[in-house]
XYZ file of N, CA and C in Angstrom:
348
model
N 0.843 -1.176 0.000
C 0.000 0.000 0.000
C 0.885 1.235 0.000
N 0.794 1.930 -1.385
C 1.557 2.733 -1.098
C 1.307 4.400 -1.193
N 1.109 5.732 -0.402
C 0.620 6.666 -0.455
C 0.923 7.708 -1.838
N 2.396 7.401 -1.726
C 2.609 8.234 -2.990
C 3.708 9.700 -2.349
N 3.657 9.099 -0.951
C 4.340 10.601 -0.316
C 5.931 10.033 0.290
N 6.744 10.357 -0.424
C 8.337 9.987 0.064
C 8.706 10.446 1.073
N 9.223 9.175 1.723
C 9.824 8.960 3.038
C 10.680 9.441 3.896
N 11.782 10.111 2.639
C 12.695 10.847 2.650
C 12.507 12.255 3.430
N 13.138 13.372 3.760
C 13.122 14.269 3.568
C 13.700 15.321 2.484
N 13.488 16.602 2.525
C 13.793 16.912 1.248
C 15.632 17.371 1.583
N 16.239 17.493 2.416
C 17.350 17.520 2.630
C 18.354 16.359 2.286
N 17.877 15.183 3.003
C 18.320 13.563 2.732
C 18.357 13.674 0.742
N 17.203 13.786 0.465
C 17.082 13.753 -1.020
C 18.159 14.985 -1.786
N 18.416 15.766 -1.241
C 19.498 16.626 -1.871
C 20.865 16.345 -1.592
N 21.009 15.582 -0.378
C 22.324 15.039 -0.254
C 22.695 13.680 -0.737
N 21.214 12.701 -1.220
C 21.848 11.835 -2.083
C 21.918 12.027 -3.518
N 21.541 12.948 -4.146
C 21.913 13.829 -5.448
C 22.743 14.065 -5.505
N 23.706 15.155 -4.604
C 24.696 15.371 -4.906
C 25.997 13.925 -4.287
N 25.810 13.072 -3.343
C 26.353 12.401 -3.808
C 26.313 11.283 -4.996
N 25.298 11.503 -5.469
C 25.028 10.258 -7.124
C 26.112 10.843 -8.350
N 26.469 12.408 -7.641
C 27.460 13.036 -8.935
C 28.558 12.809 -8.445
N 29.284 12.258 -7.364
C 30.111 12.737 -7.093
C 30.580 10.743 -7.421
N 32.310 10.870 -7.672
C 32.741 9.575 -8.320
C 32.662 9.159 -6.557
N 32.981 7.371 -6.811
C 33.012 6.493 -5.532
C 33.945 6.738 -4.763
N 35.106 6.964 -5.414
C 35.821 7.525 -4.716
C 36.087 8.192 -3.755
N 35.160 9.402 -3.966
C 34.891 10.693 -2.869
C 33.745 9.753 -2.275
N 32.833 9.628 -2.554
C 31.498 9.633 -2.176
C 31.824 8.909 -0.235
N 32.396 7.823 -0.617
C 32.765 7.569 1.016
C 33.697 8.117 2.066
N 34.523 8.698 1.588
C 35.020 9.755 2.628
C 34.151 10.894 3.237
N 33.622 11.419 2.361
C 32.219 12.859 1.988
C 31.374 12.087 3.373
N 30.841 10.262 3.274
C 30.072 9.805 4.173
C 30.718 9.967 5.548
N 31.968 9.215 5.138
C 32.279 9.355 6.604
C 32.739 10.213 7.584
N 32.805 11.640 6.845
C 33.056 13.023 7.305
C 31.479 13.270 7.986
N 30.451 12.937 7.224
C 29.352 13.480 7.591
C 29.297 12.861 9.234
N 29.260 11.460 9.390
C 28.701 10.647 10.057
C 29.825 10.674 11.480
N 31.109 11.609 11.151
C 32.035 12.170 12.128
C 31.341 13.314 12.651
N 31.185 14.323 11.803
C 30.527 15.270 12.513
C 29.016 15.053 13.316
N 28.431 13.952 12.812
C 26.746 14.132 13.707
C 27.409 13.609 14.744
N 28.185 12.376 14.756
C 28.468 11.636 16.218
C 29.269 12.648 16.938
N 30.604 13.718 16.716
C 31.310 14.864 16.981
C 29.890 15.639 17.880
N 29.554 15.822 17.260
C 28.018 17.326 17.635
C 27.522 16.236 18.961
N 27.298 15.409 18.581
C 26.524 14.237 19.947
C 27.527 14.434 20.897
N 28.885 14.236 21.054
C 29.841 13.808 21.824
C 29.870 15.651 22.421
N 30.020 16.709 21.692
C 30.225 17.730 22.142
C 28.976 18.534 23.429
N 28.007 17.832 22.784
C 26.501 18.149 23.703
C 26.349 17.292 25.053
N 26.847 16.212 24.727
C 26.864 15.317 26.100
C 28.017 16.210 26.951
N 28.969 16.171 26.583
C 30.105 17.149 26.897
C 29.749 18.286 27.990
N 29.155 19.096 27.394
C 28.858 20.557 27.565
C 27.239 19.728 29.027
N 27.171 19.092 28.690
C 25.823 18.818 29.464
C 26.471 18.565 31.225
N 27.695 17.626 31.023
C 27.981 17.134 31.663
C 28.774 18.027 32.308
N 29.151 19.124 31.767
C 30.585 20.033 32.644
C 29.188 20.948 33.507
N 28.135 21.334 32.922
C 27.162 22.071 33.430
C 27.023 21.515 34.749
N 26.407 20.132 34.733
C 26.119 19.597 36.086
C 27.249 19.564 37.062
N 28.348 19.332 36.470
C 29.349 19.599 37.703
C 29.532 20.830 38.158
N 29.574 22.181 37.378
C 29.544 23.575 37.352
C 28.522 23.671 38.625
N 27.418 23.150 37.659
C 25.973 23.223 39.127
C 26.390 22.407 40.716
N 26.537 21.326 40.482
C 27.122 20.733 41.753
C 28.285 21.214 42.785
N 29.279 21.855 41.835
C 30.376 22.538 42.342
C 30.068 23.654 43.132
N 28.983 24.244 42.611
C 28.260 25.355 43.502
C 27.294 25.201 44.605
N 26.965 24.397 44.669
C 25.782 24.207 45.553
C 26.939 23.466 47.052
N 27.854 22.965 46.474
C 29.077 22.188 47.649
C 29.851 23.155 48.510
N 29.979 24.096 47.650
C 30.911 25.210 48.289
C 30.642 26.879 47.792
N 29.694 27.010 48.470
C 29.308 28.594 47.936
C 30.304 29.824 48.399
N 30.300 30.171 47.772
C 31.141 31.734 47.247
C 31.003 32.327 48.714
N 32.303 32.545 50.060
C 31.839 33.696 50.661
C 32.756 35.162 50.383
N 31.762 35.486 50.760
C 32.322 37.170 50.507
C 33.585 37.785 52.022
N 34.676 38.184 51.164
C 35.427 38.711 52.441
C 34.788 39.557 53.287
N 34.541 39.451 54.813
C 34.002 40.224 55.461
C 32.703 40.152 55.781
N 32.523 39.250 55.465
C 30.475 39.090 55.236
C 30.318 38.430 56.672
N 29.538 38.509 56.973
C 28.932 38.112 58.529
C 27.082 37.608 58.198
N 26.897 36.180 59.245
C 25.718 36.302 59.000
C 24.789 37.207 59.575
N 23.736 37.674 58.308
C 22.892 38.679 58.476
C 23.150 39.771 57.706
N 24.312 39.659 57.293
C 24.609 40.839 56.594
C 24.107 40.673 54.894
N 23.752 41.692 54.269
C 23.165 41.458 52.989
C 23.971 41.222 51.925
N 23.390 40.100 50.839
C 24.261 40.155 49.706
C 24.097 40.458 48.394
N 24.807 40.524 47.369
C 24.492 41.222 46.531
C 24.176 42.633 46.199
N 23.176 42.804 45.365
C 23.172 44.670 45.499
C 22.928 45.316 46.963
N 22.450 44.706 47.800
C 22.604 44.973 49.572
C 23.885 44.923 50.180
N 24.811 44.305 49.217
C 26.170 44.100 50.196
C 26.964 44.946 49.944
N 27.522 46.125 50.816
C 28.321 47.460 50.191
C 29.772 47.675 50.705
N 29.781 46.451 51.349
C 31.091 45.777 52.140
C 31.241 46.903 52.620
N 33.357 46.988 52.385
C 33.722 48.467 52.570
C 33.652 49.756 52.322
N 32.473 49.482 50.903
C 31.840 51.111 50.770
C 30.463 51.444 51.811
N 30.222 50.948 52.801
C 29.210 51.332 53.242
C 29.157 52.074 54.438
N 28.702 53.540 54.548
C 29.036 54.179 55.341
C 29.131 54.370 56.968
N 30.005 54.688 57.273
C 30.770 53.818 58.433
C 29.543 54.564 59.643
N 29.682 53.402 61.206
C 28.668 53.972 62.126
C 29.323 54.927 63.142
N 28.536 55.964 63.400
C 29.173 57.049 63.868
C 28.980 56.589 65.644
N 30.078 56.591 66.750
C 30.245 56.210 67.671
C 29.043 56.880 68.790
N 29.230 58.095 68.396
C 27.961 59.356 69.114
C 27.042 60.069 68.432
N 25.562 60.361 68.440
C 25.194 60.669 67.188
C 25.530 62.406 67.714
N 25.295 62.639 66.509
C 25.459 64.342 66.450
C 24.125 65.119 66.955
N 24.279 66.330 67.859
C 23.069 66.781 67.859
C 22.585 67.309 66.653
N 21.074 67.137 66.856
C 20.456 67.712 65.717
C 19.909 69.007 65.328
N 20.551 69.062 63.735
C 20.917 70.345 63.495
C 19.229 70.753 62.608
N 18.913 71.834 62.778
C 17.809 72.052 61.597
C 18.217 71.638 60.238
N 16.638 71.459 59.482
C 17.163 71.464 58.005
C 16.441 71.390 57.184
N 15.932 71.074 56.125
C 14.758 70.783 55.251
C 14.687 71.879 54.687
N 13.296 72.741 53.677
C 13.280 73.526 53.030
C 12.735 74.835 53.924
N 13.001 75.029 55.131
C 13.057 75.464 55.837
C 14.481 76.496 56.509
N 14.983 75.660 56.409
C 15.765 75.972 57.317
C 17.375 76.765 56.133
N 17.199 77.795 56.145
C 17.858 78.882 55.525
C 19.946 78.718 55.726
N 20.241 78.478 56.967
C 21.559 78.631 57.224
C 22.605 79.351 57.185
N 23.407 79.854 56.678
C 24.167 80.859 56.430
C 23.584 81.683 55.327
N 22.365 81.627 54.915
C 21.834 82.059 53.817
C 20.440 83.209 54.356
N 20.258 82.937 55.885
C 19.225 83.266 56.417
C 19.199 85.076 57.139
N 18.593 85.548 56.538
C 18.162 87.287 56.657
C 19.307 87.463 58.112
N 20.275 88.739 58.208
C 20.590 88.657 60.013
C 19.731 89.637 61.045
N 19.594 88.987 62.063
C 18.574 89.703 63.046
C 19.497 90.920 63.508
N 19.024 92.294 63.287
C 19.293 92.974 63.740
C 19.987 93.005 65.107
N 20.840 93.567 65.494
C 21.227 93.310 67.202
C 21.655 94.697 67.918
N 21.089 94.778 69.327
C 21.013 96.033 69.670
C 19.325 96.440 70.133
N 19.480 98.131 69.963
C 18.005 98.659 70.336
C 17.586 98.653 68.725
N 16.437 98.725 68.742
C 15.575 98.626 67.429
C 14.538 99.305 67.435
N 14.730 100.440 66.591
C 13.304 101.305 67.271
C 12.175 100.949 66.713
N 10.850 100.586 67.401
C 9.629 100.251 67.029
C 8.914 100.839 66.556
């Protein structure tokens, strides 16, 4: 029973065309180059699969610490190690400020008698 629709693909069918031109000679080296590279591509993917999982395993065994890090302390964009600004021993009294508060910029009060 047969449909009428080839089995092939249309790639397979262009690569046994061009090898039907090519003398016997070539034609089996040409094969066995091909059939190096699919098993090559297989061997390179298992490869790459396999260094991943150790990559992954390698990390999860021995995680990365940070010099100076303490637990509790944050990591990543939270962690500002030695840039983070240092704690002041006494706090400072507090000075005015906000959009308020004028400073060396602020009108001077007259001083003395002031006649009313």
């Amino acid at each position: 029973m047969s449909t009428g629709v080839p089995l092939a693909s249309g790639k397979s069918e262009i690569f046994e065309i061009v090898l039907q031109f090519m003398p016997d000679w070539v034609q089996i080296p040409v094969l066995v180059l091909v059939i190096l590279l699919v098993v090559g591509s297989w061997v390179f993917k298992i490869k790459r699969k396999i260094d991943r999982r150790r990559a992954a395993r390698q990390a999860q065994a021995a995680p990365i610490a940070q010099p100076g890090s303490q637990h509790g302390q944050g990591r990543g964009a939270d962690y500002l190690g030695p840039y983070a600004p240092q704690q002041q021993a006494q706090p400072q009294p507090a000075q005015p400020s906000g959009a308020d508060f004028l400073g060396a910029y602020a009108p001077q009060q007259p001083q003395g008698n002031t006649p009313a």
